[in-house]
Amino acid sequence: MKKITHHFGADLEWIKNFTNQFGGTIEGNHIVLPENISTGERYFLECEPGIVAYYVDVTYQSDFTFIQENKMHDFIGLYYNLTEGEIKINTDTFSCNIGRWLHNMIIIDSALRSQYEVKSGSRTLALSIFIKKELIIAYFKEYHNQHKKELIMNSCRNTNIRTHRMNVESMHALDKLSKINTNGILFDLNLSGTVNLLINDYLKKLSEENEILEEINEIDLFQIISTQKFLVENFKIPYPGNEVIAEKANMSKSKFIRLFKRINNDTPGNFFITNKLIKAKELLEENRLSVTQISEQLNINNSHFCSMFKCFFGISPKTFIKQIQRYDNN
């Protein structure tokens, strides 16, 4: 297994060193590595001063260990990972597998040394966001949250990797980003929009997070994520009901609802409907099915579907289709 020691940062200083470690080249905003290392896209963007995005959609051709030792300790790393394959992240005191149906949102203080292991053949779809602590502090200062401000500034207290699950909107946003050509004129705009969405979700999680969090054992976590996967993959069926899903998780109904909301920041029913509506929007964007056909596929009454769609997206399905058609004609 090959080992690479590198660093990140909330500016573009790290790009050249990172690229040179692999014998790669920088072409515009692309990092191009030799094909015997990985194939696919690596793209960086300074979204605004103090916020840098690093987008990766690659397939690894070799086993790798990435050792991250940052030179600057003035930023937070938000790592969103929808990998299909084997990836593990480690520190001296922590280890976990990450990916689409595992822990897929990782928060690491820049002062923390971490190790990221990936197996050959793994397809990694990931977005890393490096954001200056001073920007986060300014946000909480505005909302008079002195406790959060002190917690962010204190790297000594942030010695653990914090793991979360991405919400369904964030997962779909990253999946949608992977379908856009990185050489296209709209990619930077879409990448910046996705970064803003994810940062807003992070700040919301941070605002709502209590200092003492309920511990969730790995078995319960696996069961909850399995039910989440079931709900995402079976978006065409009517919602089975909390009792049925709780039984799949081998939990009581009350425990299932409590842990599901704790992990996903949403109730099972709302999670299911949100995913269903986002899938409907994707089907409309493909412009292959009518509104009636989509509502039938999703097992929702047509008028009820139109009402929910407008409530969620702020626009009716028919108006949304017209906007897409106007854009395509231009």
GROMACS .gro file of C-alpha atoms in nm, residues 131-283:
model
  153
  131ILE     CA    1  -1.362   2.678   0.592
  132LYS     CA    2  -1.175   2.926   0.810
  133LYS     CA    3  -1.275   2.906   1.176
  134GLU     CA    4  -1.305   3.284   1.186
  135LEU     CA    5  -1.597   3.267   0.940
  136ILE     CA    6  -1.782   3.015   1.156
  137ILE     CA    7  -1.705   3.220   1.466
  138ALA     CA    8  -1.843   3.533   1.298
  139TYR     CA    9  -2.166   3.342   1.226
  140PHE     CA   10  -2.217   3.239   1.589
  141LYS     CA   11  -2.105   3.579   1.716
  142GLU     CA   12  -2.388   3.731   1.513
  143TYR     CA   13  -2.631   3.496   1.685
  144HIS     CA   14  -2.474   3.561   2.029
  145ASN     CA   15  -2.370   3.199   2.084
  146GLN     CA   16  -2.052   3.244   2.290
  147HIS     CA   17  -2.035   2.874   2.385
  148LYS     CA   18  -2.018   2.758   2.022
  149LYS     CA   19  -1.760   3.028   1.945
  150GLU     CA   20  -1.530   2.906   2.223
  151LEU     CA   21  -1.579   2.542   2.125
  152ILE     CA   22  -1.474   2.606   1.763
  153MET     CA   23  -1.165   2.806   1.866
  154ASN     CA   24  -1.046   2.543   2.113
  155SER     CA   25  -0.856   2.288   1.901
  156CYS     CA   26  -0.755   2.100   2.217
  157ARG     CA   27  -1.121   2.008   2.273
  158ASN     CA   28  -1.178   1.916   1.908
  159THR     CA   29  -0.953   1.610   1.926
  160ASN     CA   30  -1.211   1.364   1.794
  161ILE     CA   31  -1.341   1.307   1.446
  162ARG     CA   32  -1.712   1.387   1.449
  163THR     CA   33  -1.927   1.170   1.226
  164HIS     CA   34  -2.273   1.245   1.093
  165ARG     CA   35  -2.511   1.132   0.820
  166MET     CA   36  -2.581   1.367   0.530
  167ASN     CA   37  -2.946   1.460   0.496
  168VAL     CA   38  -3.127   1.345   0.183
  169GLU     CA   39  -3.110   1.688   0.013
  170SER     CA   40  -2.731   1.696   0.056
  171MET     CA   41  -2.690   1.345  -0.084
  172HIS     CA   42  -2.896   1.430  -0.390
  173ALA     CA   43  -2.707   1.758  -0.438
  174LEU     CA   44  -2.375   1.573  -0.448
  175ASP     CA   45  -2.515   1.305  -0.679
  176LYS     CA   46  -2.648   1.578  -0.909
  177LEU     CA   47  -2.312   1.754  -0.910
  178SER     CA   48  -2.147   1.433  -1.031
  179LYS     CA   49  -2.362   1.447  -1.347
  180ILE     CA   50  -2.234   1.793  -1.448
  181ASN     CA   51  -1.929   1.829  -1.672
  182THR     CA   52  -1.645   1.987  -1.473
  183ASN     CA   53  -1.532   2.161  -1.793
  184GLY     CA   54  -1.873   2.323  -1.844
  185ILE     CA   55  -1.939   2.689  -1.778
  186LEU     CA   56  -2.201   2.609  -1.512
  187PHE     CA   57  -1.993   2.373  -1.298
  188ASP     CA   58  -1.841   2.642  -1.076
  189LEU     CA   59  -2.186   2.787  -1.014
  190ASN     CA   60  -2.329   2.447  -0.923
  191LEU     CA   61  -2.029   2.361  -0.706
  192SER     CA   62  -2.059   2.690  -0.514
  193GLY     CA   63  -2.432   2.631  -0.469
  194THR     CA   64  -2.370   2.281  -0.333
  195VAL     CA   65  -2.103   2.414  -0.097
  196ASN     CA   66  -2.344   2.677   0.038
  197LEU     CA   67  -2.613   2.411   0.091
  198LEU     CA   68  -2.373   2.184   0.281
  199ILE     CA   69  -2.229   2.465   0.495
  200ASN     CA   70  -2.581   2.575   0.590
  201ASP     CA   71  -2.662   2.219   0.691
  202TYR     CA   72  -2.339   2.199   0.894
  203LEU     CA   73  -2.413   2.525   1.077
  204LYS     CA   74  -2.764   2.402   1.152
  205LYS     CA   75  -2.625   2.077   1.295
  206LEU     CA   76  -2.371   2.271   1.500
  207SER     CA   77  -2.636   2.509   1.631
  208GLU     CA   78  -2.864   2.227   1.743
  209GLU     CA   79  -2.594   1.998   1.877
  210ASN     CA   80  -2.580   1.954   2.254
  211GLU     CA   81  -2.250   1.927   2.436
  212ILE     CA   82  -2.342   1.580   2.563
  213LEU     CA   83  -2.464   1.364   2.277
  214GLU     CA   84  -2.645   1.036   2.314
  215GLU     CA   85  -2.414   0.751   2.223
  216ILE     CA   86  -2.539   0.524   1.946
  217ASN     CA   87  -2.384   0.180   1.925
  218GLU     CA   88  -2.263   0.045   1.592
  219ILE     CA   89  -2.537  -0.219   1.566
  220ASP     CA   90  -2.815   0.038   1.605
  221LEU     CA   91  -2.638   0.273   1.365
  222PHE     CA   92  -2.611  -0.002   1.104
  223GLN     CA   93  -2.981  -0.087   1.141
  224ILE     CA   94  -3.090   0.277   1.104
  225ILE     CA   95  -2.872   0.330   0.797
  226SER     CA   96  -3.010   0.006   0.648
  227THR     CA   97  -3.364   0.140   0.684
  228GLN     CA   98  -3.254   0.470   0.530
  229LYS     CA   99  -3.113   0.279   0.234
  230PHE     CA  100  -3.440   0.085   0.204
  231LEU     CA  101  -3.645   0.407   0.199
  232VAL     CA  102  -3.420   0.571  -0.061
  233GLU     CA  103  -3.419   0.270  -0.294
  234ASN     CA  104  -3.794   0.204  -0.264
  235PHE     CA  105  -3.917   0.556  -0.331
  236LYS     CA  106  -4.192   0.434  -0.567
  237ILE     CA  107  -4.390   0.251  -0.300
  238PRO     CA  108  -4.627   0.415  -0.048
  239TYR     CA  109  -4.469   0.478   0.291
  240PRO     CA  110  -4.480   0.139   0.473
  241GLY     CA  111  -4.540   0.295   0.815
  242ASN     CA  112  -4.317   0.337   1.119
  243GLU     CA  113  -4.418   0.001   1.265
  244VAL     CA  114  -4.304  -0.190   0.954
  245ILE     CA  115  -3.975  -0.002   0.923
  246ALA     CA  116  -3.905  -0.036   1.295
  247GLU     CA  117  -3.953  -0.411   1.262
  248LYS     CA  118  -3.696  -0.417   0.980
  249ALA     CA  119  -3.455  -0.243   1.219
  250ASN     CA  120  -3.534  -0.492   1.498
  251MET     CA  121  -3.635  -0.204   1.725
  252SER     CA  122  -3.939  -0.083   1.904
  253LYS     CA  123  -4.130   0.189   1.720
  254SER     CA  124  -4.036   0.456   1.975
  255LYS     CA  125  -3.665   0.368   1.975
  256PHE     CA  126  -3.656   0.354   1.594
  257ILE     CA  127  -3.817   0.697   1.550
  258ARG     CA  128  -3.592   0.852   1.815
  259LEU     CA  129  -3.267   0.713   1.669
  260PHE     CA  130  -3.369   0.778   1.308
  261LYS     CA  131  -3.433   1.144   1.387
  262ARG     CA  132  -3.112   1.163   1.591
  263ILE     CA  133  -2.902   1.034   1.298
  264ASN     CA  134  -3.087   1.194   1.005
  265ASN     CA  135  -3.222   1.508   1.171
  266ASP     CA  136  -3.566   1.419   1.032
  267THR     CA  137  -3.853   1.180   1.096
  268PRO     CA  138  -3.869   0.862   0.884
  269GLY     CA  139  -4.187   0.978   0.710
  270ASN     CA  140  -4.050   1.322   0.620
  271PHE     CA  141  -3.724   1.166   0.505
  272PHE     CA  142  -3.917   0.933   0.274
  273ILE     CA  143  -4.136   1.211   0.127
  274THR     CA  144  -3.838   1.444   0.077
  275ASN     CA  145  -3.648   1.175  -0.111
  276LYS     CA  146  -3.959   1.093  -0.319
  277LEU     CA  147  -4.003   1.460  -0.420
  278ILE     CA  148  -3.636   1.503  -0.509
  279LYS     CA  149  -3.656   1.188  -0.724
  280ALA     CA  150  -3.967   1.333  -0.891
  281LYS     CA  151  -3.778   1.653  -0.970
  282GLU     CA  152  -3.498   1.449  -1.128
  283LEU     CA  153  -3.752   1.260  -1.342
   0.00000   0.00000   0.00000
